[in-house]
CSV table of C-alpha atoms in Angstrom, one decimal:
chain,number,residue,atom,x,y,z
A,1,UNK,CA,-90.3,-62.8,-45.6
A,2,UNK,CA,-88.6,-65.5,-42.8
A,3,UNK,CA,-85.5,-64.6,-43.0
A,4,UNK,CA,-85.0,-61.4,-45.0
A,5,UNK,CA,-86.4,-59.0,-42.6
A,6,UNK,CA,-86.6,-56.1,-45.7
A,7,UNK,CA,-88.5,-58.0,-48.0
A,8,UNK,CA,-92.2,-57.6,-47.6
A,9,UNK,CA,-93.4,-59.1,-51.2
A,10,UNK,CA,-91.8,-62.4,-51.6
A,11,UNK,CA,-95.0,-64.8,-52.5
A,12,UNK,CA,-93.6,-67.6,-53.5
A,13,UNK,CA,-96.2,-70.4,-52.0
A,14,UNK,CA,-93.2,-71.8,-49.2
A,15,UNK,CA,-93.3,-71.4,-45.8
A,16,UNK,CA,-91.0,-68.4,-45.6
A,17,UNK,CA,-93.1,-66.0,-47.2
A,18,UNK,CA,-94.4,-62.6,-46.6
A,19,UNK,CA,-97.4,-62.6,-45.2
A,20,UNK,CA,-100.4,-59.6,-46.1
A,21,UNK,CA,-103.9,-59.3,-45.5
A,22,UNK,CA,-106.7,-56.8,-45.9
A,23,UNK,CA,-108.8,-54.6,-43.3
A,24,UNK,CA,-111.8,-53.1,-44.2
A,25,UNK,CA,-112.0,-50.9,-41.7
A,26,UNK,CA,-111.7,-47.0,-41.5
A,27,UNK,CA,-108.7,-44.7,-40.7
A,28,UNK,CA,-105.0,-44.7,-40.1
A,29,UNK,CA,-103.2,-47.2,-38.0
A,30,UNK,CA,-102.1,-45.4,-35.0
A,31,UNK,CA,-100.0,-47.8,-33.1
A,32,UNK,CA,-99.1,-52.0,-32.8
A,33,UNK,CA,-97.7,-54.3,-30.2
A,34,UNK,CA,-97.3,-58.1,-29.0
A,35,UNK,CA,-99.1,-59.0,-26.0
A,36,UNK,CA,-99.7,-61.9,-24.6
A,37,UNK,CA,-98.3,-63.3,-27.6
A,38,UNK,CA,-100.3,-62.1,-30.3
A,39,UNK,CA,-99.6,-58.9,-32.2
A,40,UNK,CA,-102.3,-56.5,-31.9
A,41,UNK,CA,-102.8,-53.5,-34.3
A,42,UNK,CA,-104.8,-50.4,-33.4
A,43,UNK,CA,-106.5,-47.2,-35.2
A,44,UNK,CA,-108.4,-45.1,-33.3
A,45,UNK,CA,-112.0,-47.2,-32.8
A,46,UNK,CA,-110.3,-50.3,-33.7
A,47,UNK,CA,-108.2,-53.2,-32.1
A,48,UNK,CA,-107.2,-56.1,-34.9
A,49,UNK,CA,-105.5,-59.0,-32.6
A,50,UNK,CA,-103.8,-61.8,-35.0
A,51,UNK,CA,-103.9,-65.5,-34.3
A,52,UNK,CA,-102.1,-68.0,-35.4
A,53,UNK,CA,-98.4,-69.4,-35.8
A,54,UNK,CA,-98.0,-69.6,-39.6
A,55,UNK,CA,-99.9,-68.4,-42.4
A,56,UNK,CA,-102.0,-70.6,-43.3
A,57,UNK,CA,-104.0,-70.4,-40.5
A,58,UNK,CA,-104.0,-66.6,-39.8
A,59,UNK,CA,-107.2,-65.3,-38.3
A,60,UNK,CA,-107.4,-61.7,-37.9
A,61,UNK,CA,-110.2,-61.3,-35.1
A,62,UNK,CA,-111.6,-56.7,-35.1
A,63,UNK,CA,-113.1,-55.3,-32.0
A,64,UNK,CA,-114.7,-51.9,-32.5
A,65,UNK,CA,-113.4,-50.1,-29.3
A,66,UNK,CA,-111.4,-47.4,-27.9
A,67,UNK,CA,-108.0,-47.6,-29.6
A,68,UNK,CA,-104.6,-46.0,-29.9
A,69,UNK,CA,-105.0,-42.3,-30.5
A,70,UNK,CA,-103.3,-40.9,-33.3
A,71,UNK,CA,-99.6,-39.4,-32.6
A,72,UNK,CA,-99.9,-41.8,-29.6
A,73,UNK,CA,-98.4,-44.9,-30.9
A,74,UNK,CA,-95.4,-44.5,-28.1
A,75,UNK,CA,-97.7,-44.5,-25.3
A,76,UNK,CA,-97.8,-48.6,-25.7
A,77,UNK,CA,-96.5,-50.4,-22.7
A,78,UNK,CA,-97.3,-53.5,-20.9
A,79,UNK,CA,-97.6,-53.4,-16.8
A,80,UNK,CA,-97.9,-57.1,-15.2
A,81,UNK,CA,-99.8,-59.1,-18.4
A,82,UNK,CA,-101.9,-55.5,-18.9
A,83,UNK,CA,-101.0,-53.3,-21.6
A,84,UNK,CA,-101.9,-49.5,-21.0
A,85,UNK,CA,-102.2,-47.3,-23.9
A,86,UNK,CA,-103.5,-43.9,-24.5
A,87,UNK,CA,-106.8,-43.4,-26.5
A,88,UNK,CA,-108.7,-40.2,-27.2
A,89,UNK,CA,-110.6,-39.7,-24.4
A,90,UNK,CA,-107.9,-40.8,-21.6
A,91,UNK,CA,-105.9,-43.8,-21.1
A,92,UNK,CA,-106.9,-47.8,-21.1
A,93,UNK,CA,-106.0,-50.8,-19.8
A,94,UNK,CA,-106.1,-53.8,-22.0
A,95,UNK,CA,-106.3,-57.3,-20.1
A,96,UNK,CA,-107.2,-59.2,-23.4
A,97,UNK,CA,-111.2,-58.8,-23.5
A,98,UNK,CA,-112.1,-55.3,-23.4
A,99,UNK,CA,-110.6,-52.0,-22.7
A,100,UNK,CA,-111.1,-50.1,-19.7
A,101,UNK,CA,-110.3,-46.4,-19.1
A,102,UNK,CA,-107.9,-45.4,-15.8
A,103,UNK,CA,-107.3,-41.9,-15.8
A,104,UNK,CA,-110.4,-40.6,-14.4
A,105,UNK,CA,-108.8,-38.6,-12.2
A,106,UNK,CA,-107.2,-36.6,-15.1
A,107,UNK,CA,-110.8,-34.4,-14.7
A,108,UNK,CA,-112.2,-32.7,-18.4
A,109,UNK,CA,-108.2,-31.8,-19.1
A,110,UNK,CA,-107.4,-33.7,-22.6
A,111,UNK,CA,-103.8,-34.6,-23.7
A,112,UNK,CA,-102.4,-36.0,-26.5
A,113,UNK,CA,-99.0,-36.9,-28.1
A,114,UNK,CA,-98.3,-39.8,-25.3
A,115,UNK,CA,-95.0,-41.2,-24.9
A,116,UNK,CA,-95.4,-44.2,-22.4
A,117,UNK,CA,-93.0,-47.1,-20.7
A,118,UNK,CA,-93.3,-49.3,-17.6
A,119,UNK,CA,-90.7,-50.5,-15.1
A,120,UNK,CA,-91.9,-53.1,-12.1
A,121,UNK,CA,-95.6,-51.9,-11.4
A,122,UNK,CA,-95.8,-48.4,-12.8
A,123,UNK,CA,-96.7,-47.1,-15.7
A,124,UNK,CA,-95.2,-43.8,-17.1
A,125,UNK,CA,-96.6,-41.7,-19.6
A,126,UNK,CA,-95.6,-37.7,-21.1
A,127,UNK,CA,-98.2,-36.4,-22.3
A,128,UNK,CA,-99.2,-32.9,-23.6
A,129,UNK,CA,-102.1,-30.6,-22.2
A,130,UNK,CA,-104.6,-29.0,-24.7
A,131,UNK,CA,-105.0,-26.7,-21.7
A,132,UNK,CA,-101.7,-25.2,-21.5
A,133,UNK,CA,-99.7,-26.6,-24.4
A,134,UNK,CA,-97.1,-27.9,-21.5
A,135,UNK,CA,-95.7,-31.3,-21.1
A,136,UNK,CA,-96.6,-33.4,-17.7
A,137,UNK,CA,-95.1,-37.0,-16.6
A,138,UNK,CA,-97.5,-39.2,-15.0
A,139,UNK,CA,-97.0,-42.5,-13.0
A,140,UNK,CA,-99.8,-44.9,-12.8
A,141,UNK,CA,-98.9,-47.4,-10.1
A,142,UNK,CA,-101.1,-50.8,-10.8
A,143,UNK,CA,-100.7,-52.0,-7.5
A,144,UNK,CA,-102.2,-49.0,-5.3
A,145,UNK,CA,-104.0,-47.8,-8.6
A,146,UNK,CA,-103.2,-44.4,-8.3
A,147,UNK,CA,-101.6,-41.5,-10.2
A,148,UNK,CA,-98.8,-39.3,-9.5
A,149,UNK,CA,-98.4,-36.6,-10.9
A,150,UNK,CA,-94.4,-35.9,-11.6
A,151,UNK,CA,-93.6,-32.6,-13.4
A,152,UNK,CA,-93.2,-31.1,-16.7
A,153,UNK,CA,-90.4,-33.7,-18.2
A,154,UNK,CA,-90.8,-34.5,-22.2
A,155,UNK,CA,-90.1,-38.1,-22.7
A,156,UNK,CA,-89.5,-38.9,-26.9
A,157,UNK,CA,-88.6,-42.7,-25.6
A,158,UNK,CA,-88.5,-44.9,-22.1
A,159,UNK,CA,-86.5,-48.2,-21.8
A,160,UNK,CA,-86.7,-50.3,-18.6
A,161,UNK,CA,-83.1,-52.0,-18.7
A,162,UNK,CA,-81.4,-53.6,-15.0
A,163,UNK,CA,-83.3,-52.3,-12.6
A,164,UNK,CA,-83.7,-48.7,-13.9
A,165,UNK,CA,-86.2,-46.8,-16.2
A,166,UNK,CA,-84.0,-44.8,-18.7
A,167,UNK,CA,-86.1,-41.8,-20.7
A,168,UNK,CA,-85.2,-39.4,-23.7
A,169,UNK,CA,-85.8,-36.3,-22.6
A,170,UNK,CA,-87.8,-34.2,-25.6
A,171,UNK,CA,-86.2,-31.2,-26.0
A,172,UNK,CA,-82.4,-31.3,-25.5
A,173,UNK,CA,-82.0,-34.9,-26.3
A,174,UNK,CA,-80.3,-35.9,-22.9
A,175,UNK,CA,-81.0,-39.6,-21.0
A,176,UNK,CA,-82.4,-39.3,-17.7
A,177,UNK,CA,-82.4,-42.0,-15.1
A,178,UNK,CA,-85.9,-41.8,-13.4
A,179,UNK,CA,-85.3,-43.7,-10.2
A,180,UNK,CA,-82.4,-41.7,-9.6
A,181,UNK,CA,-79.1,-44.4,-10.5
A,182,UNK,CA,-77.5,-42.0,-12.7
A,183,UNK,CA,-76.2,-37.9,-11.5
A,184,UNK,CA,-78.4,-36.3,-9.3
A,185,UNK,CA,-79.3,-32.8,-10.4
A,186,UNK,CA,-80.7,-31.9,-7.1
A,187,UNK,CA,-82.2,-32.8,-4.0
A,188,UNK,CA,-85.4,-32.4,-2.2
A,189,UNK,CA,-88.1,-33.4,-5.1
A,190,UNK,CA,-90.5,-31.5,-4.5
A,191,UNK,CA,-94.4,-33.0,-4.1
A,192,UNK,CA,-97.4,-32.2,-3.6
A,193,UNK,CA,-100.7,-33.8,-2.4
A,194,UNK,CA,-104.7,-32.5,-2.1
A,195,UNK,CA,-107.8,-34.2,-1.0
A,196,UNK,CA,-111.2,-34.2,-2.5
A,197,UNK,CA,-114.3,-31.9,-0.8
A,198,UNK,CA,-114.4,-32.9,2.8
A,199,UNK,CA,-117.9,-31.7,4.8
A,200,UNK,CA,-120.5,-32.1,2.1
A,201,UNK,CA,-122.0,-36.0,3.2
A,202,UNK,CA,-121.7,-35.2,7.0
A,203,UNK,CA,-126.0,-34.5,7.4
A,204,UNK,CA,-127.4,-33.3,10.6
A,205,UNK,CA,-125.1,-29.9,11.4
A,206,UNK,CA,-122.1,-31.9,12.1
A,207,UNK,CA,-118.9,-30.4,11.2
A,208,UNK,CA,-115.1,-30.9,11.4
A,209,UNK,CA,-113.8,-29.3,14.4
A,210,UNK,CA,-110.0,-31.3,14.9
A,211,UNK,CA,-107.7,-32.4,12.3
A,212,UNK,CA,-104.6,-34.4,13.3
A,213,UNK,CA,-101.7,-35.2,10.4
A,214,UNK,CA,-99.2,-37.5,11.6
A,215,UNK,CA,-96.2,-37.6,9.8
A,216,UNK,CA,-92.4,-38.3,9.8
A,217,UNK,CA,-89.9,-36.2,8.3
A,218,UNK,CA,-86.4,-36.2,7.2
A,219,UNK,CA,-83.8,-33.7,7.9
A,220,UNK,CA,-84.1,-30.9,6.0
A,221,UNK,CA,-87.8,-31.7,4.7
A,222,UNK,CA,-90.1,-28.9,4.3
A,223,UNK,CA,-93.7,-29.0,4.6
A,224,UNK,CA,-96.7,-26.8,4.0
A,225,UNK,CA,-100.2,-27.0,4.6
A,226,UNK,CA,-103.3,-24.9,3.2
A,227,UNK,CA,-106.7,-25.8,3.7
A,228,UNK,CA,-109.1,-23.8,1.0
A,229,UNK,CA,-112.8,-22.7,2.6
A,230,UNK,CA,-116.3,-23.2,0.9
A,231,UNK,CA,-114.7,-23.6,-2.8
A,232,UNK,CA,-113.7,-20.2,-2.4
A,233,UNK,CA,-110.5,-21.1,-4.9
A,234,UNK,CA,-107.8,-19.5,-2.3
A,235,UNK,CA,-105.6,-21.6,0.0
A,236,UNK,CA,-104.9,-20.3,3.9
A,237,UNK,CA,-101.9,-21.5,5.0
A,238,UNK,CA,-102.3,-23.4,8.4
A,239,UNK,CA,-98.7,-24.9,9.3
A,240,UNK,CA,-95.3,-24.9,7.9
A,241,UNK,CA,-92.1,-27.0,9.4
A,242,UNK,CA,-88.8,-27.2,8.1
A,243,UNK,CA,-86.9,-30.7,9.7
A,244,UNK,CA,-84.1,-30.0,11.1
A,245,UNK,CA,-83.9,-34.2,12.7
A,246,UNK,CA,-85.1,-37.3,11.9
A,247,UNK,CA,-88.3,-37.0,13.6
A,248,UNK,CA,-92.3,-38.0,13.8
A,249,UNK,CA,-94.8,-35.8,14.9
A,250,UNK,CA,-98.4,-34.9,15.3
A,251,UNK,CA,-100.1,-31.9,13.9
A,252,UNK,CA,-103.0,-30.3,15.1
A,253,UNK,CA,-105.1,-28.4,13.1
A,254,UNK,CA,-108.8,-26.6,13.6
A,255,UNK,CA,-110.1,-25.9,10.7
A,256,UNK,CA,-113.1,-22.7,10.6
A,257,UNK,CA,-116.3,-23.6,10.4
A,258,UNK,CA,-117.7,-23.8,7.4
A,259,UNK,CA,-119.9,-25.8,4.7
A,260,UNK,CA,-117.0,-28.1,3.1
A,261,UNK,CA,-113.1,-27.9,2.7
A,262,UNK,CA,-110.1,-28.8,0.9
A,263,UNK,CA,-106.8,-29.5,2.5
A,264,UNK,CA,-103.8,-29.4,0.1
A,265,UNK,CA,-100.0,-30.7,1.4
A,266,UNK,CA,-97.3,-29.4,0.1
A,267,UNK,CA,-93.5,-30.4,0.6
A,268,UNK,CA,-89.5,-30.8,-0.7
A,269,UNK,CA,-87.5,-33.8,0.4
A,270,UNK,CA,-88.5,-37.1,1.8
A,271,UNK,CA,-91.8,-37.3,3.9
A,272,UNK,CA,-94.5,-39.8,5.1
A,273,UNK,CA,-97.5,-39.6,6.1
A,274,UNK,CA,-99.1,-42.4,8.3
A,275,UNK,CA,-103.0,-41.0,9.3
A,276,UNK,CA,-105.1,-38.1,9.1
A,277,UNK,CA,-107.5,-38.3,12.0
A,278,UNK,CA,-110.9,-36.0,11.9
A,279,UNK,CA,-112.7,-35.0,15.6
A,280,UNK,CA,-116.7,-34.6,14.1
A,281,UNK,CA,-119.0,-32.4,16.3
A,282,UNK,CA,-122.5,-31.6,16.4
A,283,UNK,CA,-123.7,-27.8,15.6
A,284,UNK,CA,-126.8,-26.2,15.9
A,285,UNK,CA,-129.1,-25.6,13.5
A,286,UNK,CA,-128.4,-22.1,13.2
């Protein structure tokens, strides 16, 4: 009822009266939200978008899609006009036609109970893995659209408020500052970074013979790098620096020959990366 925010069965034929309406479709409701101006509903294979500005001309428009997933009804938030949400299979993006998934780089891991909230570009989102029953925080940034991968922080609540991203933090209950405003707990975050199969679409016997990582680090950054052989599921540990200045370097690496390669980077404390430059050879056919 207008008015008398408690009262949802006052049906009285005026203006100021509840409003209520049937669905006929199947399952719980798992989550709802205002975008864009109208207030969306979801279950799980369901999105129910509400026009209209007063009740008389209600329309209730059902698109069977990917929806909220149930116990994910927190992981709402809108980025820049796009709301992101988490549905069973990974999360979506909602522009106002259809929903698109984003988190293919999440691999066949699934994760449920989503918390999510957005601050400027990003999108964050605690999840839980059904691989290791641990919590994970991961940032989708919409301008760059990639993920980052934080660390095992439970979020029960986010709240963007003057320039910060506050959080609830699931198990003791405490308000974290995510962009650092508040008390530091420590320094050098620690981060870490690894690169896809290198080697397999080079044809003719050419192979990787130079890598060169250049790189600027601050004082008292560490860095690590490992480069893992023919999916062989160990890492070999090819360079490690600790800063002791402000400095930018080079880093030569030659790799051993083999089929295909990953390289992984490794690091605690403020570090950028500018170019990763690979020498190609030919090699014989043997």
């Amino acid at each position: 009822k207008l008015g008398d925010f408690k009262n949802w069965n006052c049906f009285m034929g005026i203006s100021t009266d509840s409003y209520v309406a049937s669905c006929g479709t199947d399952g719980q409701w798992t989550g709802a939200i205002t975008h864009l101006g109208y207030p969306i509903f979801f279950k799980e294979n369901y999105l129910h978008k509400v026009y209209g500005n007063y009740p008389s001309n209600y329309q209730i428009q059902t698109t069977e899609c990917r929806g909220v997933q149930k116990g994910c009804g927190k992981s709402l938030a809108i980025v820049n006009e796009k709301l992101f949400y988490k549905s069973i299979n990974g999360i979506c993006v909602y522009d106002g036609s259809l929903p698109s998934e984003i988190s293919q780089a999440f691999g066949d891991i699934r994760y449920s109970e989503a918390v999510g909230g957005s601050h400027n570009n990003k999108y964050y989102v605690s999840m839980k893995s059904e691989e290791d029953n641990k919590y994970y925080l991961f940032v989708f940034d919409n301008t760059v659209g990639l993920w980052h991968k934080e660390d095992n922080f439970k979020a029960n609540d986010f709240c963007s408020c003057g320039g910060e991203i506050y959080a609830i933090e699931g198990t003791e209950n405490r308000i974290y500052t995510l962009l650092g405003s508040g008390e530091k707990e420590h320094d050098g975050v620690k981060w870490m970074a690894e690169t896809g199969i290198i080697g397999t679409s080079m044809p003719d016997k050419k192979y990787v013979s130079n890598i060169i990582f250049r790189m600027s680090l601050d004082v008292g950054s560490q860095i690590n790098i490992s480069i893992q052989y023919d999916s062989s599921g160990s890492w070999d540990q090819v360079y490690h620096a600790t800063s002791t200045r402000l400095m930018s370097f080079s880093i030569p690496i030659k790799p051993k020959r083999c089929d295909h390669f990953r390289i992984k980077i490794e690091g605690a404390g403020s570090a950028k990366i500018f170019s990763i430059t690979k020498t190609i050879e030919q090699g014989s056919d043997i």
